[in-house]
Short mmCIF file of C-alpha atoms in Angstrom, two decimals:
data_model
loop_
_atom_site.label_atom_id
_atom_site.label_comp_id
_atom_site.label_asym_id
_atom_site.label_seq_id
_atom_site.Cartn_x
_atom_site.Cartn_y
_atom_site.Cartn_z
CA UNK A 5 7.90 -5.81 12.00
CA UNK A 6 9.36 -5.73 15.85
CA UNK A 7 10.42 -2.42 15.42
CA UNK A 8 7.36 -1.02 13.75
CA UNK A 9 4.87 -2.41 16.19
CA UNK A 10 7.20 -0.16 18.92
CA UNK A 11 6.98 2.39 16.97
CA UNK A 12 3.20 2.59 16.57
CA UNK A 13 3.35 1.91 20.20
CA UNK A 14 5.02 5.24 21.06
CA UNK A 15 3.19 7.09 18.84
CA UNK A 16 -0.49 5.60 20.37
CA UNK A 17 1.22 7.16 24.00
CA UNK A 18 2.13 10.32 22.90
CA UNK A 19 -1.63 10.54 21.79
CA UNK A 20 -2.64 14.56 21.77
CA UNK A 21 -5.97 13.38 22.15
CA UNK A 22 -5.63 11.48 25.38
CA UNK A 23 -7.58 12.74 28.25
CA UNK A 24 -6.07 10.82 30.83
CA UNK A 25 -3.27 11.56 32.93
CA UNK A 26 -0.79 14.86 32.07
CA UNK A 27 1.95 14.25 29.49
CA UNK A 28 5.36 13.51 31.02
CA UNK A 29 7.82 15.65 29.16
CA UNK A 30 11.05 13.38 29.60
CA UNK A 31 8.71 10.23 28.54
CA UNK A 32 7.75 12.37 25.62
CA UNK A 33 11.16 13.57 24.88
CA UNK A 34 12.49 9.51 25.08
CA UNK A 35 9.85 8.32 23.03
CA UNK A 36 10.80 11.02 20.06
CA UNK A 37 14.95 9.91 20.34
CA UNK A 38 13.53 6.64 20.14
CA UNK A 39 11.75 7.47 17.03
CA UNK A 40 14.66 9.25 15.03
CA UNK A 41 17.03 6.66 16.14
CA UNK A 42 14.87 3.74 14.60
CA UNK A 43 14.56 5.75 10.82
CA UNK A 44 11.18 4.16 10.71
CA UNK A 45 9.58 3.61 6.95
CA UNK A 46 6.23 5.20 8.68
CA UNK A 47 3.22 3.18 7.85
CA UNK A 48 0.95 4.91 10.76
CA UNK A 49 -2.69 4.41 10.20
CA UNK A 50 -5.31 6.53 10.97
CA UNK A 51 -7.39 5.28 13.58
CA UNK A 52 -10.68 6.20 14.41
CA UNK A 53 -11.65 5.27 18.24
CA UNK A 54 -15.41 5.52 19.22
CA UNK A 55 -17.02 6.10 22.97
CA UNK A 56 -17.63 2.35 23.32
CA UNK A 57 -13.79 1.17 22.23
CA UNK A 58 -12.62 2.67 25.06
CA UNK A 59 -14.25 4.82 28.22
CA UNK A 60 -13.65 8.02 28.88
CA UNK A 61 -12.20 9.00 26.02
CA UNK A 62 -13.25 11.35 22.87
CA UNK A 63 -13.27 9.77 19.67
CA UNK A 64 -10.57 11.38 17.33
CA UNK A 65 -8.27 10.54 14.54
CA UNK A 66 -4.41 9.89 14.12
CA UNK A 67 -2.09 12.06 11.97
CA UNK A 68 -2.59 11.01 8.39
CA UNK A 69 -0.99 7.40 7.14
CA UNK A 70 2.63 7.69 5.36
CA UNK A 71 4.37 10.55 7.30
CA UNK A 72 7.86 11.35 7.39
CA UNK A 73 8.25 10.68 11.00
CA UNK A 74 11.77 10.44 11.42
CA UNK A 75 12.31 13.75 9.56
CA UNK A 76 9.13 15.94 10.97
CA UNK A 77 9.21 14.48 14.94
CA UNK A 78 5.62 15.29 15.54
CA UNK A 79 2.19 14.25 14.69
CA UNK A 80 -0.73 16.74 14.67
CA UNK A 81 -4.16 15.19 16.66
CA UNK A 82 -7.56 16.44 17.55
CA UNK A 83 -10.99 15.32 18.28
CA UNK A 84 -12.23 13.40 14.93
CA UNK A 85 -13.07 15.18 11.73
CA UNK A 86 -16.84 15.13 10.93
CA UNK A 87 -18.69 15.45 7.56
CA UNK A 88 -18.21 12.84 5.62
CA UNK A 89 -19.85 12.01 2.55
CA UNK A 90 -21.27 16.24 2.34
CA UNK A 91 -18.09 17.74 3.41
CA UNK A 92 -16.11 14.82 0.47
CA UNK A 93 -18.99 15.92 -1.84
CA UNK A 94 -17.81 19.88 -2.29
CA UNK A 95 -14.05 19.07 -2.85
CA UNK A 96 -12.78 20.06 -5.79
CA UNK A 97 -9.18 19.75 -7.92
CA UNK A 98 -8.82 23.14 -7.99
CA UNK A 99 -8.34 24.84 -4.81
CA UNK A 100 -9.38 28.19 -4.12
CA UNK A 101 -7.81 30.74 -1.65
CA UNK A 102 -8.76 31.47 1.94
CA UNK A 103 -9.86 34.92 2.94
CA UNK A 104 -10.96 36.78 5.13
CA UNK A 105 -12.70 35.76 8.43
CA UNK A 106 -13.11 31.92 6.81
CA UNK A 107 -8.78 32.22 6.50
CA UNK A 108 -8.04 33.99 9.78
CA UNK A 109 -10.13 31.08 11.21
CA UNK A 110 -8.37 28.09 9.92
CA UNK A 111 -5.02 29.90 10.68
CA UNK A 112 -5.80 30.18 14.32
CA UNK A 113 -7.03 26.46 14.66
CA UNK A 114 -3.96 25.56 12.96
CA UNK A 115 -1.41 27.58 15.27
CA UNK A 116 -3.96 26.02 18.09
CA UNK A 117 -3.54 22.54 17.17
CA UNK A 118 0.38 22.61 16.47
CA UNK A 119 1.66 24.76 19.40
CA UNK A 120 -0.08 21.45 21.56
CA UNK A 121 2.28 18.76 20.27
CA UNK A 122 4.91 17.11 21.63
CA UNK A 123 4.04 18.99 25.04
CA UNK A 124 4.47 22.40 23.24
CA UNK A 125 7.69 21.74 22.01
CA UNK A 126 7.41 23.44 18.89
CA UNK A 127 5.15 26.04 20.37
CA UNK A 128 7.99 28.56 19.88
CA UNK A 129 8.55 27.98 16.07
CA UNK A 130 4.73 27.40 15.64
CA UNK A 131 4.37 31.50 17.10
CA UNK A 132 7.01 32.45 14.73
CA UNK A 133 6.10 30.75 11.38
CA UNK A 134 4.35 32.41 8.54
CA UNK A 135 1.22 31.19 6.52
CA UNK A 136 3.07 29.87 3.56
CA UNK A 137 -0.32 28.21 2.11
CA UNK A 138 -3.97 28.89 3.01
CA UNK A 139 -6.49 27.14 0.63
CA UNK A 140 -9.85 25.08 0.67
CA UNK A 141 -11.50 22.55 -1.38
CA UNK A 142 -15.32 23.47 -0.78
CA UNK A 143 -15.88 22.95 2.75
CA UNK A 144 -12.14 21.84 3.48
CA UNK A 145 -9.15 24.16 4.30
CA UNK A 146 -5.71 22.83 4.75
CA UNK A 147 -2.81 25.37 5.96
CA UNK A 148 0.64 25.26 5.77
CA UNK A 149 2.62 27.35 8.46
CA UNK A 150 6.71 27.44 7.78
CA UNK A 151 9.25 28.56 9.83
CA UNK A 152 13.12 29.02 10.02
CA UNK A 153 15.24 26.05 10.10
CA UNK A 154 12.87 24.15 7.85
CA UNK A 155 9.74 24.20 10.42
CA UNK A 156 6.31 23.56 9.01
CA UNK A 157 2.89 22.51 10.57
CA UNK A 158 0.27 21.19 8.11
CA UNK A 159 -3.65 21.19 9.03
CA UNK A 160 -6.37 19.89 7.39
CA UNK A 161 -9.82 20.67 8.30
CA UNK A 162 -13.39 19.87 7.48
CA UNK A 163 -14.91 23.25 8.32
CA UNK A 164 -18.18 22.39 8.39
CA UNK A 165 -17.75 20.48 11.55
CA UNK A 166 -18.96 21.82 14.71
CA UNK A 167 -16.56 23.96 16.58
CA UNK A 168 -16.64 21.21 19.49
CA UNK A 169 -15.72 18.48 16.90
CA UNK A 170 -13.70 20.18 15.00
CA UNK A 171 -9.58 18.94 15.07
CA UNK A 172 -7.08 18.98 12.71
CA UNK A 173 -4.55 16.07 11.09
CA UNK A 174 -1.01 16.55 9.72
CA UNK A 175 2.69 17.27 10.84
CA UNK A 176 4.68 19.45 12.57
CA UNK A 177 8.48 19.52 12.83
CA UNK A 178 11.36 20.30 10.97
CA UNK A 179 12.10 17.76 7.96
CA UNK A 180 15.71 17.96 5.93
CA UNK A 181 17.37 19.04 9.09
CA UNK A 182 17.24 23.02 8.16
CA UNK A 183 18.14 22.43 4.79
CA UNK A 184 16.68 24.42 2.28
CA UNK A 185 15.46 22.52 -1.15
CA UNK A 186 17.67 23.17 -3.81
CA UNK A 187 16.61 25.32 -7.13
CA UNK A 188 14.32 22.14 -8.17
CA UNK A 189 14.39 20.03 -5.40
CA UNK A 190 11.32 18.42 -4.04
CA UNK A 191 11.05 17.43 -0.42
CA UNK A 192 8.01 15.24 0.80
CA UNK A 193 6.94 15.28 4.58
CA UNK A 194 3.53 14.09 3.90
CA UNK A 195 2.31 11.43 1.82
CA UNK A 196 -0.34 8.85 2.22
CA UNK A 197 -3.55 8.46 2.77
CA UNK A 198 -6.07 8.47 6.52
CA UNK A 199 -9.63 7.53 6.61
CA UNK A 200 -12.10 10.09 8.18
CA UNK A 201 -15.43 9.04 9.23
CA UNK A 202 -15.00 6.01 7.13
CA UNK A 203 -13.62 7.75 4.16
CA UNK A 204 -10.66 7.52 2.87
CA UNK A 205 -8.58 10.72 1.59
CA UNK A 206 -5.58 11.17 0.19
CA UNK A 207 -2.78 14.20 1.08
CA UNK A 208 0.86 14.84 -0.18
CA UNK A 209 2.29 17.71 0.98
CA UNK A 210 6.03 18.94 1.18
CA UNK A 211 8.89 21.37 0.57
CA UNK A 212 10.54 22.91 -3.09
CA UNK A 213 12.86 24.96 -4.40
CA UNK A 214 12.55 28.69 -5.28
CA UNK A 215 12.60 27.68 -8.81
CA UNK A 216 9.50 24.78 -8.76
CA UNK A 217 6.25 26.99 -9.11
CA UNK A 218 3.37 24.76 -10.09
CA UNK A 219 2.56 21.17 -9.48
CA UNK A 220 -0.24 19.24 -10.92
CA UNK A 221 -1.63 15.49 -10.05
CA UNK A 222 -3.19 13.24 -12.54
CA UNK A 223 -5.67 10.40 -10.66
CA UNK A 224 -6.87 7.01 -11.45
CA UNK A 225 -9.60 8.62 -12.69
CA UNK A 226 -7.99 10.67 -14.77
CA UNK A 227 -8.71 13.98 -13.55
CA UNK A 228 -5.81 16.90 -13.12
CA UNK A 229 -5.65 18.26 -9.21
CA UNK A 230 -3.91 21.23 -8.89
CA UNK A 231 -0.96 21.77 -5.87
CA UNK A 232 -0.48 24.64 -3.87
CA UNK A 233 3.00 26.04 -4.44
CA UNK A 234 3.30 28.69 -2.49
CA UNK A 235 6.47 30.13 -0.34
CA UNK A 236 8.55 27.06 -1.09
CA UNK A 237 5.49 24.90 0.04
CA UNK A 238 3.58 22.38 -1.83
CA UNK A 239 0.08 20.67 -0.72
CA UNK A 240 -2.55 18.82 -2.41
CA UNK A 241 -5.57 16.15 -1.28
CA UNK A 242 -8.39 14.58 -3.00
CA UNK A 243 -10.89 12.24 -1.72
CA UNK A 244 -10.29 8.09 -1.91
CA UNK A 245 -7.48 5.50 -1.20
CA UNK A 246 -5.30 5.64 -4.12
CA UNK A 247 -2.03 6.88 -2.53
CA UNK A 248 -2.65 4.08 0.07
CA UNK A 249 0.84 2.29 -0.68
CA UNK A 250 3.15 5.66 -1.37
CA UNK A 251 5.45 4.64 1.06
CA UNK A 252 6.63 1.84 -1.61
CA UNK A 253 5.61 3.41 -4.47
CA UNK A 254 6.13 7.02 -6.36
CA UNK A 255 3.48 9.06 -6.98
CA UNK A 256 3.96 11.08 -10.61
CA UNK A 257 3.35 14.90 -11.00
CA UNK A 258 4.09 17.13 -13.39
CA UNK A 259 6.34 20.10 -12.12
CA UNK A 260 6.55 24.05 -13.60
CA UNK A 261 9.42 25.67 -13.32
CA UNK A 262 10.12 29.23 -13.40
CA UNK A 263 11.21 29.14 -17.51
CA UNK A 264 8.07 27.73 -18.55
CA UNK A 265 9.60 24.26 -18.88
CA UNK A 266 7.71 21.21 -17.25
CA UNK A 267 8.51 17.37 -16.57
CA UNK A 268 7.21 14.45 -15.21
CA UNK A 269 9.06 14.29 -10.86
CA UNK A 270 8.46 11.57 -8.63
CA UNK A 271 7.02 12.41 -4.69
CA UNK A 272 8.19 9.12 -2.51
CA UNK A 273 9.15 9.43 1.45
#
Protein backbone atom coordinates (compact mmCIF):
# COMPACT_ATOMS: atom_id res chain seq x y z
CA UNK A 1 0.00 0.00 0.00
CA UNK A 2 3.33 2.20 0.99
CA UNK A 3 4.63 1.76 -2.24
CA UNK A 4 1.52 2.46 -4.23
CA UNK A 5 0.58 5.63 -2.47
CA UNK A 6 4.44 6.79 -3.80
CA UNK A 7 3.70 5.78 -6.76
CA UNK A 8 0.47 7.71 -7.33
CA UNK A 9 2.47 10.39 -5.77
CA UNK A 10 4.97 10.63 -8.64
CA UNK A 11 2.65 10.22 -11.12
CA UNK A 12 0.23 13.37 -9.58
CA UNK A 13 3.94 15.49 -10.06
CA UNK A 14 4.71 14.58 -13.31
CA UNK A 15 1.11 15.94 -14.08
CA UNK A 16 1.11 17.16 -18.05
CA UNK A 17 -1.61 19.22 -17.07
CA UNK A 18 0.07 21.29 -14.41
CA UNK A 19 0.35 24.91 -15.06
CA UNK A 20 2.61 25.77 -12.45
CA UNK A 21 6.19 25.91 -12.44
CA UNK A 22 8.38 24.29 -15.65
CA UNK A 23 9.03 20.54 -15.49
CA UNK A 24 12.48 19.64 -14.14
CA UNK A 25 13.87 17.05 -16.48
CA UNK A 26 16.25 15.15 -13.94
CA UNK A 27 13.12 15.18 -11.33
CA UNK A 28 11.17 13.76 -14.20
CA UNK A 29 13.75 11.36 -15.29
CA UNK A 30 14.10 10.10 -11.21
CA UNK A 31 10.59 9.84 -10.77
CA UNK A 32 10.26 7.34 -14.04
CA UNK A 33 13.54 4.96 -12.58
CA UNK A 34 11.61 5.11 -9.58
CA UNK A 35 8.62 3.82 -11.29
CA UNK A 36 10.22 0.80 -13.28
CA UNK A 37 12.22 -0.11 -10.33
CA UNK A 38 9.02 -0.53 -8.05
CA UNK A 39 7.08 -3.03 -10.95
CA UNK A 40 3.98 -1.38 -9.70
CA UNK A 41 0.48 -3.52 -10.23
CA UNK A 42 -0.93 0.08 -11.58
CA UNK A 43 -4.23 0.87 -10.06
CA UNK A 44 -4.09 4.79 -11.18
CA UNK A 45 -7.43 6.39 -11.11
CA UNK A 46 -8.69 8.88 -13.16
CA UNK A 47 -9.17 11.97 -11.47
CA UNK A 48 -11.17 14.71 -12.40
CA UNK A 49 -10.02 18.17 -10.62
CA UNK A 50 -12.45 21.20 -10.91
CA UNK A 51 -11.55 25.22 -10.66
CA UNK A 52 -12.62 25.26 -7.00
CA UNK A 53 -10.37 21.95 -5.84
CA UNK A 54 -7.55 23.75 -6.50
CA UNK A 55 -6.67 27.55 -7.92
CA UNK A 56 -5.16 28.23 -10.79
CA UNK A 57 -5.38 25.26 -12.34
CA UNK A 58 -7.49 23.74 -15.47
CA UNK A 59 -9.61 20.97 -14.74
CA UNK A 60 -8.40 17.79 -16.67
CA UNK A 61 -8.27 14.08 -16.38
CA UNK A 62 -5.52 11.38 -15.56
CA UNK A 63 -4.40 8.66 -18.02
CA UNK A 64 -7.01 5.94 -17.93
CA UNK A 65 -7.16 3.44 -14.63
CA UNK A 66 -5.17 -0.06 -15.08
CA UNK A 67 -2.10 0.91 -17.23
CA UNK A 68 0.93 -0.94 -17.72
CA UNK A 69 3.11 1.59 -16.15
CA UNK A 70 6.13 -0.17 -15.54
CA UNK A 71 6.21 -1.45 -19.16
CA UNK A 72 4.88 1.89 -21.17
CA UNK A 73 6.85 4.77 -18.77
CA UNK A 74 4.46 7.47 -19.67
CA UNK A 75 1.01 8.65 -19.13
CA UNK A 76 -0.85 10.74 -21.77
CA UNK A 77 -2.83 14.09 -20.04
CA UNK A 78 -4.82 16.99 -21.28
CA UNK A 79 -7.41 19.40 -20.27
CA UNK A 80 -10.66 17.17 -19.34
CA UNK A 81 -12.74 15.40 -21.92
CA UNK A 82 -16.24 16.97 -22.35
CA UNK A 83 -19.53 15.44 -23.63
CA UNK A 84 -20.76 13.19 -21.56
CA UNK A 85 -23.96 11.59 -21.64
CA UNK A 86 -24.35 12.93 -25.89
CA UNK A 87 -20.89 12.15 -26.83
CA UNK A 88 -21.52 8.19 -24.59
CA UNK A 89 -24.90 8.22 -26.44
CA UNK A 90 -23.39 7.80 -30.29
CA UNK A 91 -20.83 5.01 -29.36
CA UNK A 92 -21.24 2.09 -30.95
CA UNK A 93 -19.58 -1.76 -30.91
CA UNK A 94 -18.64 -1.50 -34.17
CA UNK A 95 -16.14 1.02 -34.99
CA UNK A 96 -15.91 2.70 -38.13
CA UNK A 97 -12.74 4.15 -39.86
CA UNK A 98 -11.36 7.67 -39.75
CA UNK A 99 -10.99 9.65 -42.92
CA UNK A 100 -10.28 12.33 -44.26
CA UNK A 101 -10.06 15.81 -42.59
CA UNK A 102 -12.08 14.17 -39.30
CA UNK A 103 -8.70 11.42 -39.35
CA UNK A 104 -5.91 13.87 -40.19
CA UNK A 105 -7.41 15.77 -37.19
CA UNK A 106 -7.31 13.24 -34.48
CA UNK A 107 -3.82 12.17 -35.78
CA UNK A 108 -2.37 15.56 -35.22
CA UNK A 109 -3.94 15.96 -31.63
CA UNK A 110 -2.59 12.67 -30.95
CA UNK A 111 1.16 13.33 -32.14
CA UNK A 112 0.35 16.82 -30.12
CA UNK A 113 -0.54 15.29 -26.96
CA UNK A 114 2.26 12.45 -26.91
CA UNK A 115 5.35 14.36 -28.16
CA UNK A 116 4.47 16.57 -24.56
CA UNK A 117 5.10 13.74 -22.10
CA UNK A 118 7.64 13.01 -19.98
CA UNK A 119 9.22 16.52 -21.01
CA UNK A 120 9.26 15.39 -24.73
CA UNK A 121 11.04 12.41 -24.15
CA UNK A 122 9.43 10.36 -26.59
CA UNK A 123 8.97 13.28 -28.90
CA UNK A 124 11.50 11.62 -31.24
CA UNK A 125 9.72 8.18 -31.58
CA UNK A 126 6.28 9.98 -31.41
CA UNK A 127 7.64 12.00 -35.04
CA UNK A 128 8.65 8.72 -36.34
CA UNK A 129 5.71 6.33 -35.60
CA UNK A 130 3.06 5.36 -38.03
CA UNK A 131 -0.84 5.40 -37.60
CA UNK A 132 -1.26 1.76 -36.92
CA UNK A 133 -5.14 2.33 -35.93
CA UNK A 134 -7.45 5.30 -36.63
CA UNK A 135 -11.15 4.62 -35.72
CA UNK A 136 -14.26 6.29 -33.98
CA UNK A 137 -17.25 5.23 -32.16
CA UNK A 138 -19.81 8.10 -33.19
CA UNK A 139 -18.40 11.15 -31.86
CA UNK A 140 -15.22 9.36 -30.32
CA UNK A 141 -11.87 8.62 -32.13
CA UNK A 142 -9.13 6.75 -30.48
CA UNK A 143 -5.59 6.41 -32.42
CA UNK A 144 -2.94 4.21 -32.10
CA UNK A 145 0.58 5.52 -33.30
CA UNK A 146 3.52 2.59 -33.25
CA UNK A 147 6.94 2.90 -33.63
CA UNK A 148 10.25 0.85 -33.74
CA UNK A 149 11.39 -0.79 -30.69
CA UNK A 150 7.85 -1.49 -29.59
CA UNK A 151 6.76 2.39 -29.24
CA UNK A 152 3.08 3.19 -29.23
CA UNK A 153 0.98 6.27 -28.09
CA UNK A 154 -2.77 5.65 -27.61
CA UNK A 155 -5.42 8.67 -27.69
CA UNK A 156 -8.79 8.77 -27.04
CA UNK A 157 -10.91 11.64 -27.82
CA UNK A 158 -14.41 12.96 -27.53
CA UNK A 159 -14.46 15.05 -30.70
CA UNK A 160 -17.24 16.89 -30.09
CA UNK A 161 -15.53 18.85 -27.43
CA UNK A 162 -14.47 22.28 -28.04
CA UNK A 163 -11.07 22.69 -29.46
CA UNK A 164 -10.08 24.61 -26.09
CA UNK A 165 -11.34 21.58 -24.03
CA UNK A 166 -10.41 19.15 -25.99
CA UNK A 167 -7.31 16.60 -24.46
CA UNK A 168 -6.59 13.27 -24.89
CA UNK A 169 -6.05 10.03 -22.30
CA UNK A 170 -3.86 6.94 -22.83
CA UNK A 171 -0.11 5.77 -22.97
CA UNK A 172 2.90 6.33 -24.49
CA UNK A 173 6.13 4.31 -24.21
CA UNK A 174 7.57 1.27 -25.21
CA UNK A 175 5.98 -1.96 -23.44
CA UNK A 176 7.80 -5.67 -23.87
CA UNK A 177 11.11 -3.96 -24.01
CA UNK A 178 11.31 -3.99 -28.10
CA UNK A 179 10.04 -7.28 -28.29
CA UNK A 180 7.88 -8.11 -30.94
CA UNK A 181 4.61 -10.42 -30.05
CA UNK A 182 5.05 -13.72 -31.17
CA UNK A 183 2.79 -15.39 -34.15
CA UNK A 184 -0.29 -15.38 -31.51
CA UNK A 185 0.87 -13.55 -28.77
CA UNK A 186 -1.18 -10.92 -27.12
CA UNK A 187 0.41 -8.05 -25.28
CA UNK A 188 -1.82 -5.64 -23.10
CA UNK A 189 -0.57 -2.00 -22.28
CA UNK A 190 -3.94 -0.73 -21.56
CA UNK A 191 -6.62 -2.09 -19.59
CA UNK A 192 -9.06 -0.62 -17.20
CA UNK A 193 -11.43 1.64 -16.92
CA UNK A 194 -11.37 6.10 -16.19
CA UNK A 195 -14.38 8.11 -15.54
CA UNK A 196 -14.98 11.21 -17.81
CA UNK A 197 -17.30 13.84 -16.78
CA UNK A 198 -18.74 11.44 -14.34
CA UNK A 199 -18.92 8.55 -16.66
CA UNK A 200 -17.29 5.74 -16.53
CA UNK A 201 -15.67 4.02 -19.78
CA UNK A 202 -13.93 1.21 -20.34
CA UNK A 203 -10.56 0.75 -22.84
CA UNK A 204 -8.20 -2.29 -23.49
CA UNK A 205 -5.82 -1.75 -25.87
CA UNK A 206 -2.44 -3.60 -26.72
CA UNK A 207 0.03 -5.37 -29.01
CA UNK A 208 -0.35 -9.01 -31.28
CA UNK A 209 1.21 -11.09 -33.41
CA UNK A 210 1.23 -11.01 -37.25
CA UNK A 211 -0.90 -14.00 -37.15
CA UNK A 212 -3.96 -12.60 -34.57
CA UNK A 213 -6.32 -10.63 -37.03
CA UNK A 214 -9.65 -10.06 -35.34
CA UNK A 215 -10.70 -9.66 -31.78
CA UNK A 216 -14.14 -9.47 -30.48
CA UNK A 217 -15.55 -8.56 -26.75
CA UNK A 218 -18.65 -9.97 -25.31
CA UNK A 219 -20.20 -7.47 -22.28
CA UNK A 220 -22.29 -7.93 -19.30
CA UNK A 221 -24.86 -7.06 -21.36
CA UNK A 222 -24.29 -9.33 -23.75
CA UNK A 223 -23.51 -7.41 -26.69
CA UNK A 224 -20.34 -8.32 -29.19
CA UNK A 225 -17.76 -5.09 -29.52
CA UNK A 226 -15.57 -5.39 -32.18
CA UNK A 227 -11.41 -4.63 -31.73
CA UNK A 228 -9.32 -2.89 -33.97
CA UNK A 229 -6.54 -5.15 -35.20
CA UNK A 230 -4.68 -3.37 -37.26
CA UNK A 231 -0.64 -3.29 -37.88
CA UNK A 232 0.00 -5.59 -34.94
CA UNK A 233 -2.28 -3.24 -32.81
CA UNK A 234 -5.38 -4.00 -30.97
CA UNK A 235 -7.93 -1.33 -29.31
CA UNK A 236 -11.37 -1.42 -28.14
CA UNK A 237 -13.72 0.82 -25.51
CA UNK A 238 -17.27 0.86 -24.63
CA UNK A 239 -19.06 2.98 -22.24
CA UNK A 240 -19.53 1.82 -18.24
CA UNK A 241 -17.40 0.32 -15.35
CA UNK A 242 -17.24 -3.25 -16.04
CA UNK A 243 -13.47 -3.71 -16.60
CA UNK A 244 -13.09 -1.72 -13.30
CA UNK A 245 -11.06 -4.65 -11.49
CA UNK A 246 -8.90 -6.02 -14.74
CA UNK A 247 -5.90 -5.61 -12.98
CA UNK A 248 -7.01 -8.85 -10.85
CA UNK A 249 -9.10 -10.28 -13.16
CA UNK A 250 -8.99 -11.52 -17.07
CA UNK A 251 -11.05 -10.14 -19.40
CA UNK A 252 -12.27 -12.98 -22.21
CA UNK A 253 -12.19 -12.33 -26.04
CA UNK A 254 -12.46 -14.31 -28.73
CA UNK A 255 -9.34 -14.16 -31.12
CA UNK A 256 -9.18 -14.82 -35.28
CA UNK A 257 -6.38 -16.03 -36.56
CA UNK A 258 -5.12 -15.95 -39.97
CA UNK A 259 -6.55 -19.86 -40.82
CA UNK A 260 -9.94 -19.07 -39.95
CA UNK A 261 -9.61 -20.78 -36.57
CA UNK A 262 -10.85 -18.85 -33.36
CA UNK A 263 -10.62 -19.39 -29.42
CA UNK A 264 -11.50 -18.01 -26.36
CA UNK A 265 -7.63 -15.67 -24.98
CA UNK A 266 -7.43 -13.97 -21.85
CA UNK A 267 -6.24 -9.87 -21.80
CA UNK A 268 -4.76 -9.34 -17.99
CA UNK A 269 -1.73 -6.71 -17.24
Amino acid sequence: MKNSQNIDTLLRSMDAADQGADPDRHRVQADLEKILRSHPIAEVLVEKKTPTSRPGRRRRTLALGALALAATLGLLVGPVLSGGDPAFATWTAEPGALTGSERDNAVSGCVRSSKGVGDGMFASDVAAAEVAIAEKRGAWTTVVLAGADGFEATCTTDSTAPWFKRGSFGSVGKPGNGRKPGAREMRTTQLGTGVIADNPLSMASGQVGPEVVAMTYTSVAGEKITATVSKGQFAFWLPGGELTNSSDEAVPVEVTYTDDTTEIRYLSL
